[in-house]
Short mmCIF file of C-alpha atoms and ligand atoms in Angstrom, two decimals:
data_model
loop_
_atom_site.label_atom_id
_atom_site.label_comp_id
_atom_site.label_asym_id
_atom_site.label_seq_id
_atom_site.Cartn_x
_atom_site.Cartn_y
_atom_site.Cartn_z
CA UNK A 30 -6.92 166.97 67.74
CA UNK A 31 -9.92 167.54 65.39
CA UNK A 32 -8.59 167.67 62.32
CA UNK A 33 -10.70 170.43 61.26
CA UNK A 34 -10.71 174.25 62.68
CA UNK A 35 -14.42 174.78 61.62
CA UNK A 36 -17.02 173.04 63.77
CA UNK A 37 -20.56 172.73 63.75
CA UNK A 38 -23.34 171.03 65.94
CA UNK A 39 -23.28 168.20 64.09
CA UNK A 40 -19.22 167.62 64.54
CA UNK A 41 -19.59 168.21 68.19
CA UNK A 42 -20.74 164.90 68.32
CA UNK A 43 -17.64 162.74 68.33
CA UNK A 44 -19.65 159.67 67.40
CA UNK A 45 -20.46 161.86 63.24
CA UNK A 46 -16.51 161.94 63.09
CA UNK A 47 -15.31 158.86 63.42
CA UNK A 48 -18.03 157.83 61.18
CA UNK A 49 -16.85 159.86 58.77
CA UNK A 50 -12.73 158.93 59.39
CA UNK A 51 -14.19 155.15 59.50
CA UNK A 52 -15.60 155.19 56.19
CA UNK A 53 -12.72 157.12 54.50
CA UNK A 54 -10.06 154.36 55.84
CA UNK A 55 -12.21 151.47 54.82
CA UNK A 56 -13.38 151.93 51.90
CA UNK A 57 -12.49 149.79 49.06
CA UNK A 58 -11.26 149.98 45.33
CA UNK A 59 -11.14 153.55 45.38
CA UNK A 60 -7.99 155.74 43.95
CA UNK A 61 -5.86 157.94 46.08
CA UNK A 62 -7.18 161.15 44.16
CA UNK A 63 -10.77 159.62 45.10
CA UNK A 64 -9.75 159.60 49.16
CA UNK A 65 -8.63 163.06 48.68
CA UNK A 66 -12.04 164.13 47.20
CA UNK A 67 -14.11 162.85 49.64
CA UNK A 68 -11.99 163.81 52.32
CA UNK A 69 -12.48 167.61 50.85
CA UNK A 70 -16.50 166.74 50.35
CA UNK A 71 -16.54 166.12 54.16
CA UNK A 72 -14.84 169.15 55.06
CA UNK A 73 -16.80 171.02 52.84
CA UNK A 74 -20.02 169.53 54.54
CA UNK A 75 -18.59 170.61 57.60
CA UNK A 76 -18.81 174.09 56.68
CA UNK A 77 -22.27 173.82 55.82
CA UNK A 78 -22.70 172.61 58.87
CA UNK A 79 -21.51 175.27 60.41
CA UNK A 80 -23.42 177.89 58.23
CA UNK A 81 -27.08 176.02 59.13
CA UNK A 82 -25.83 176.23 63.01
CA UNK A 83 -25.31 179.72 62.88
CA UNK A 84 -28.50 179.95 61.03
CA UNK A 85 -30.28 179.06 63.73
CA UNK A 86 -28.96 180.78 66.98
CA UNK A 87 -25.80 178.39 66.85
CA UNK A 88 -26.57 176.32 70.16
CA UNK A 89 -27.67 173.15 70.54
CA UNK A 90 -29.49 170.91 73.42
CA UNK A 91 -28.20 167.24 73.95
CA UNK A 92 -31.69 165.75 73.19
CA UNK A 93 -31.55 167.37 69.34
CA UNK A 94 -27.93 166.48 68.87
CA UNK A 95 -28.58 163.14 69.72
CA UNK A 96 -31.44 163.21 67.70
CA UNK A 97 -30.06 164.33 64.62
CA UNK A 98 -26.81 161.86 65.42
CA UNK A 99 -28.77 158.76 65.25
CA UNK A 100 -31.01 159.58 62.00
CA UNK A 101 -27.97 160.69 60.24
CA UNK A 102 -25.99 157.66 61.42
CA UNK A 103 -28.89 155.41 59.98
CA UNK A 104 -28.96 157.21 56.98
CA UNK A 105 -25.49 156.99 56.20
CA UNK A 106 -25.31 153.46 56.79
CA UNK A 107 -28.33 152.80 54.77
CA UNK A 108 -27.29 154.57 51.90
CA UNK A 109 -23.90 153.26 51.57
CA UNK A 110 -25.70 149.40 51.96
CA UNK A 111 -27.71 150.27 48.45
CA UNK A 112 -26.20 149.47 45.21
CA UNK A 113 -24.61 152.37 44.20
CA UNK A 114 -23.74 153.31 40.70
CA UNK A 115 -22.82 156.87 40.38
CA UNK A 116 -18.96 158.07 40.95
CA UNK A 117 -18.30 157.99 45.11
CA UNK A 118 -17.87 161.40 44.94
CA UNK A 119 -21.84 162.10 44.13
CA UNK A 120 -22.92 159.52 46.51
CA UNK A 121 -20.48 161.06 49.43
CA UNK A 122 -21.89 164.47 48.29
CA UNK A 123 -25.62 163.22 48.18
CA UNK A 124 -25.66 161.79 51.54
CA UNK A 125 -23.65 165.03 53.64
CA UNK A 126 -26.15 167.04 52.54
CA UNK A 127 -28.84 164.99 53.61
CA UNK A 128 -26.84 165.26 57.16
CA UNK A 129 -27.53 169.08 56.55
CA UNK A 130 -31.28 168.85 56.12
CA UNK A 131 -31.13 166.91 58.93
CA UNK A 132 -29.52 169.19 61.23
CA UNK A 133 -31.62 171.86 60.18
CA UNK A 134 -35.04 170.20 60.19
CA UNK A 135 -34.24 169.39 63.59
CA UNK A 136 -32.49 172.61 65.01
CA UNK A 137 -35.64 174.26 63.77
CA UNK A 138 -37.90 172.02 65.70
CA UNK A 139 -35.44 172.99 68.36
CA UNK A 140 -35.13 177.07 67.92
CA UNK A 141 -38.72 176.99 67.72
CA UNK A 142 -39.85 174.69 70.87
CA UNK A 143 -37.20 173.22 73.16
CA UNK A 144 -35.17 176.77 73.06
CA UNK A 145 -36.01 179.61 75.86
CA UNK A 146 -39.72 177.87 76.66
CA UNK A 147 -40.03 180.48 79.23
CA UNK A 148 -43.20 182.63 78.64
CA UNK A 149 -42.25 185.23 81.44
CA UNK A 150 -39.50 185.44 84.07
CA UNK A 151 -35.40 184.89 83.19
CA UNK A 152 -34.21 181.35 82.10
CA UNK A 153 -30.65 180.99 81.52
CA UNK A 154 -30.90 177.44 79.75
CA UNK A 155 -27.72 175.43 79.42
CA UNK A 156 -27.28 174.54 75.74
CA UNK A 157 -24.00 173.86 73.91
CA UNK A 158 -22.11 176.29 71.54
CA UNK A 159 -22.04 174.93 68.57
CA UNK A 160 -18.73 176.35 68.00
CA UNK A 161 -16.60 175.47 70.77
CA UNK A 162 -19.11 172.47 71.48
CA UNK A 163 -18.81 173.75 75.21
CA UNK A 164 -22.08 174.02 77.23
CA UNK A 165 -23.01 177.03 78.57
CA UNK A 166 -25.99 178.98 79.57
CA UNK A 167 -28.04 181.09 77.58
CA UNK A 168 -29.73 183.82 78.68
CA UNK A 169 -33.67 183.12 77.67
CA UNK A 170 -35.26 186.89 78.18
CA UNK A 171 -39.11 186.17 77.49
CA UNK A 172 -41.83 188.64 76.10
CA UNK A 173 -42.33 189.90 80.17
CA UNK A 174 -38.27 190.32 81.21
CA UNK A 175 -39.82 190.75 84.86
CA UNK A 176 -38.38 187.97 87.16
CA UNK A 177 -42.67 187.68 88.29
CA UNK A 178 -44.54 185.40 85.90
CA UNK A 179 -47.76 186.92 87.23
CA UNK A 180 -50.02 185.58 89.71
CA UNK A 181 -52.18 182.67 89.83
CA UNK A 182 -54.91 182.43 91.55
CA UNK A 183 -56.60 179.46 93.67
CA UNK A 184 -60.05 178.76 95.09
CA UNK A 185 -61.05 176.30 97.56
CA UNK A 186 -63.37 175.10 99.88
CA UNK A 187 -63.33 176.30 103.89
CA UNK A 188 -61.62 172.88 105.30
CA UNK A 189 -60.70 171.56 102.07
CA UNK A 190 -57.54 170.99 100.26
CA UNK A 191 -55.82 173.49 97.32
CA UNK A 192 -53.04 171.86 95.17
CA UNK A 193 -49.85 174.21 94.44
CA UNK A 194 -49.33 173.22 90.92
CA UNK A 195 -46.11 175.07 90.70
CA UNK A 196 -44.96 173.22 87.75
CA UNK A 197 -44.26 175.05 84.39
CA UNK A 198 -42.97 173.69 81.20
CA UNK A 199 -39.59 174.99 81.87
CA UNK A 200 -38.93 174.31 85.32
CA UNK A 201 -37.10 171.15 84.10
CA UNK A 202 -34.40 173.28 82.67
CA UNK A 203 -33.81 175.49 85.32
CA UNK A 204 -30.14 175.40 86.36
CA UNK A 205 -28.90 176.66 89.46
CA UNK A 206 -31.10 178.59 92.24
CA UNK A 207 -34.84 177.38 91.94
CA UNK A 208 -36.70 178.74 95.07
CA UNK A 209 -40.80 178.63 94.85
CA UNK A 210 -41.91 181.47 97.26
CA UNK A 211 -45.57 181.80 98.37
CA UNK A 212 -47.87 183.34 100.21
CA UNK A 213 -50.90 182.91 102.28
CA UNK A 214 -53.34 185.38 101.98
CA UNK A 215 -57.04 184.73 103.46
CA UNK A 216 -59.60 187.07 102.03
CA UNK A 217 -61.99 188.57 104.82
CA UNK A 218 -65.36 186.66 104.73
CA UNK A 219 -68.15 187.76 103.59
C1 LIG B 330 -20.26 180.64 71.06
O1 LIG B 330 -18.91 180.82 71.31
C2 LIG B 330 -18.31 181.81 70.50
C3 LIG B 330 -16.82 181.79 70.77
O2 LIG B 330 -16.55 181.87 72.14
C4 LIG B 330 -18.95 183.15 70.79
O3 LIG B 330 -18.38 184.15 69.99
C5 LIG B 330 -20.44 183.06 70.51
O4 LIG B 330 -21.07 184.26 70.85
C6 LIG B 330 -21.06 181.91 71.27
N1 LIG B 330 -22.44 181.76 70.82
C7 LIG B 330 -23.50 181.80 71.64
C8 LIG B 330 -24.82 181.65 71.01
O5 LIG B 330 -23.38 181.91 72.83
#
């Protein structure tokens, strides 16, 4: 029901697609030969797509692919709003490939931050495949593959109060089982 057998972060967002289907069925003055090219110019852009995915680890976190819908959405509007002078085929192919860069500007923000934050300990973070646009989780191993991140310790006074920060960058992602165990452990005094 796609269309298209090669997919791509960017084309599992249903909203890029029917921009693209949109602008192919209403767009005026243009010969039949013309609609054929750009339909090929998409599908060509779709492959690149799919090559900049893989690229980067070929998974993607709703936050980025919404990101990277909405500036390429606003792009594509604003450059087909411009006076254009050039054949539609260079403008079509101008402004996919500035979906590309956009993509990969932002899956590298992505690979590079937002993807296995974990500094110790397992994370299996749920991220969608870029190819079957499925979510799934992804097995984050960190530097220190031991399930213990360590341990951290805490001072306070004799009747006063110690916080339990347990909160870690990542927790927000954690899917599934998230247990916090601890332990008391008064030192003899001195
Ligand atoms: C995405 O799915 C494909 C097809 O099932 C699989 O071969 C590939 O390893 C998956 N990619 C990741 C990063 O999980």
């Amino acid at each position: 029901c796609l269309g298209t057998s090669v997919r791509s972060c960017l084309q599992c967002d249903r909203t890029i697609r029917y921009m693209h289907e949109d602008f192919l069925s209403s767009v005026k003055g243009i010969t039949v030969q013309d609609q054929m090219d750009l339909k090929g110019i998409i599908e060509h852009a779709y492959t690149t797509y799919q090559d900049t995915s893989m690229q980067l680890r070929g998974v993607i976190d709703p936050t980025t692919l919404y990101q990277v819908q909405t500036e390429y959405q606003s792009e594509f509007r604003r450059h087909w709003q411009e006076h254009r002078t050039d054949p539609i085929q260079w403008d079509m192919i101008k402004i996919v490939e500035k979906g590309r860069r956009i993509l990969r500007k932002h899956l590298e923000r992505f690979v590079a931050e937002g993807l296995c934050p974990n500094k110790c300990g397992l994370l299996f973070q749920s991220v969608m495949n870029c190819s079957t646009c499925q979510y799934g989780l992804f097995t984050c191993l960190s530097a220190r593959p031991t399930r213990h991140c360590g341990v951290y310790q805490l001072e306070g006074e004799e009747g006063g109060q110690v916080v339990l920060d347990c909160f870690l960058s990542w927790h927000s992602l954690i899917v599934g089982q998230a247990d916090y165990h601890y332990f008391w452990k008064p030192e003899a005094r001195n």
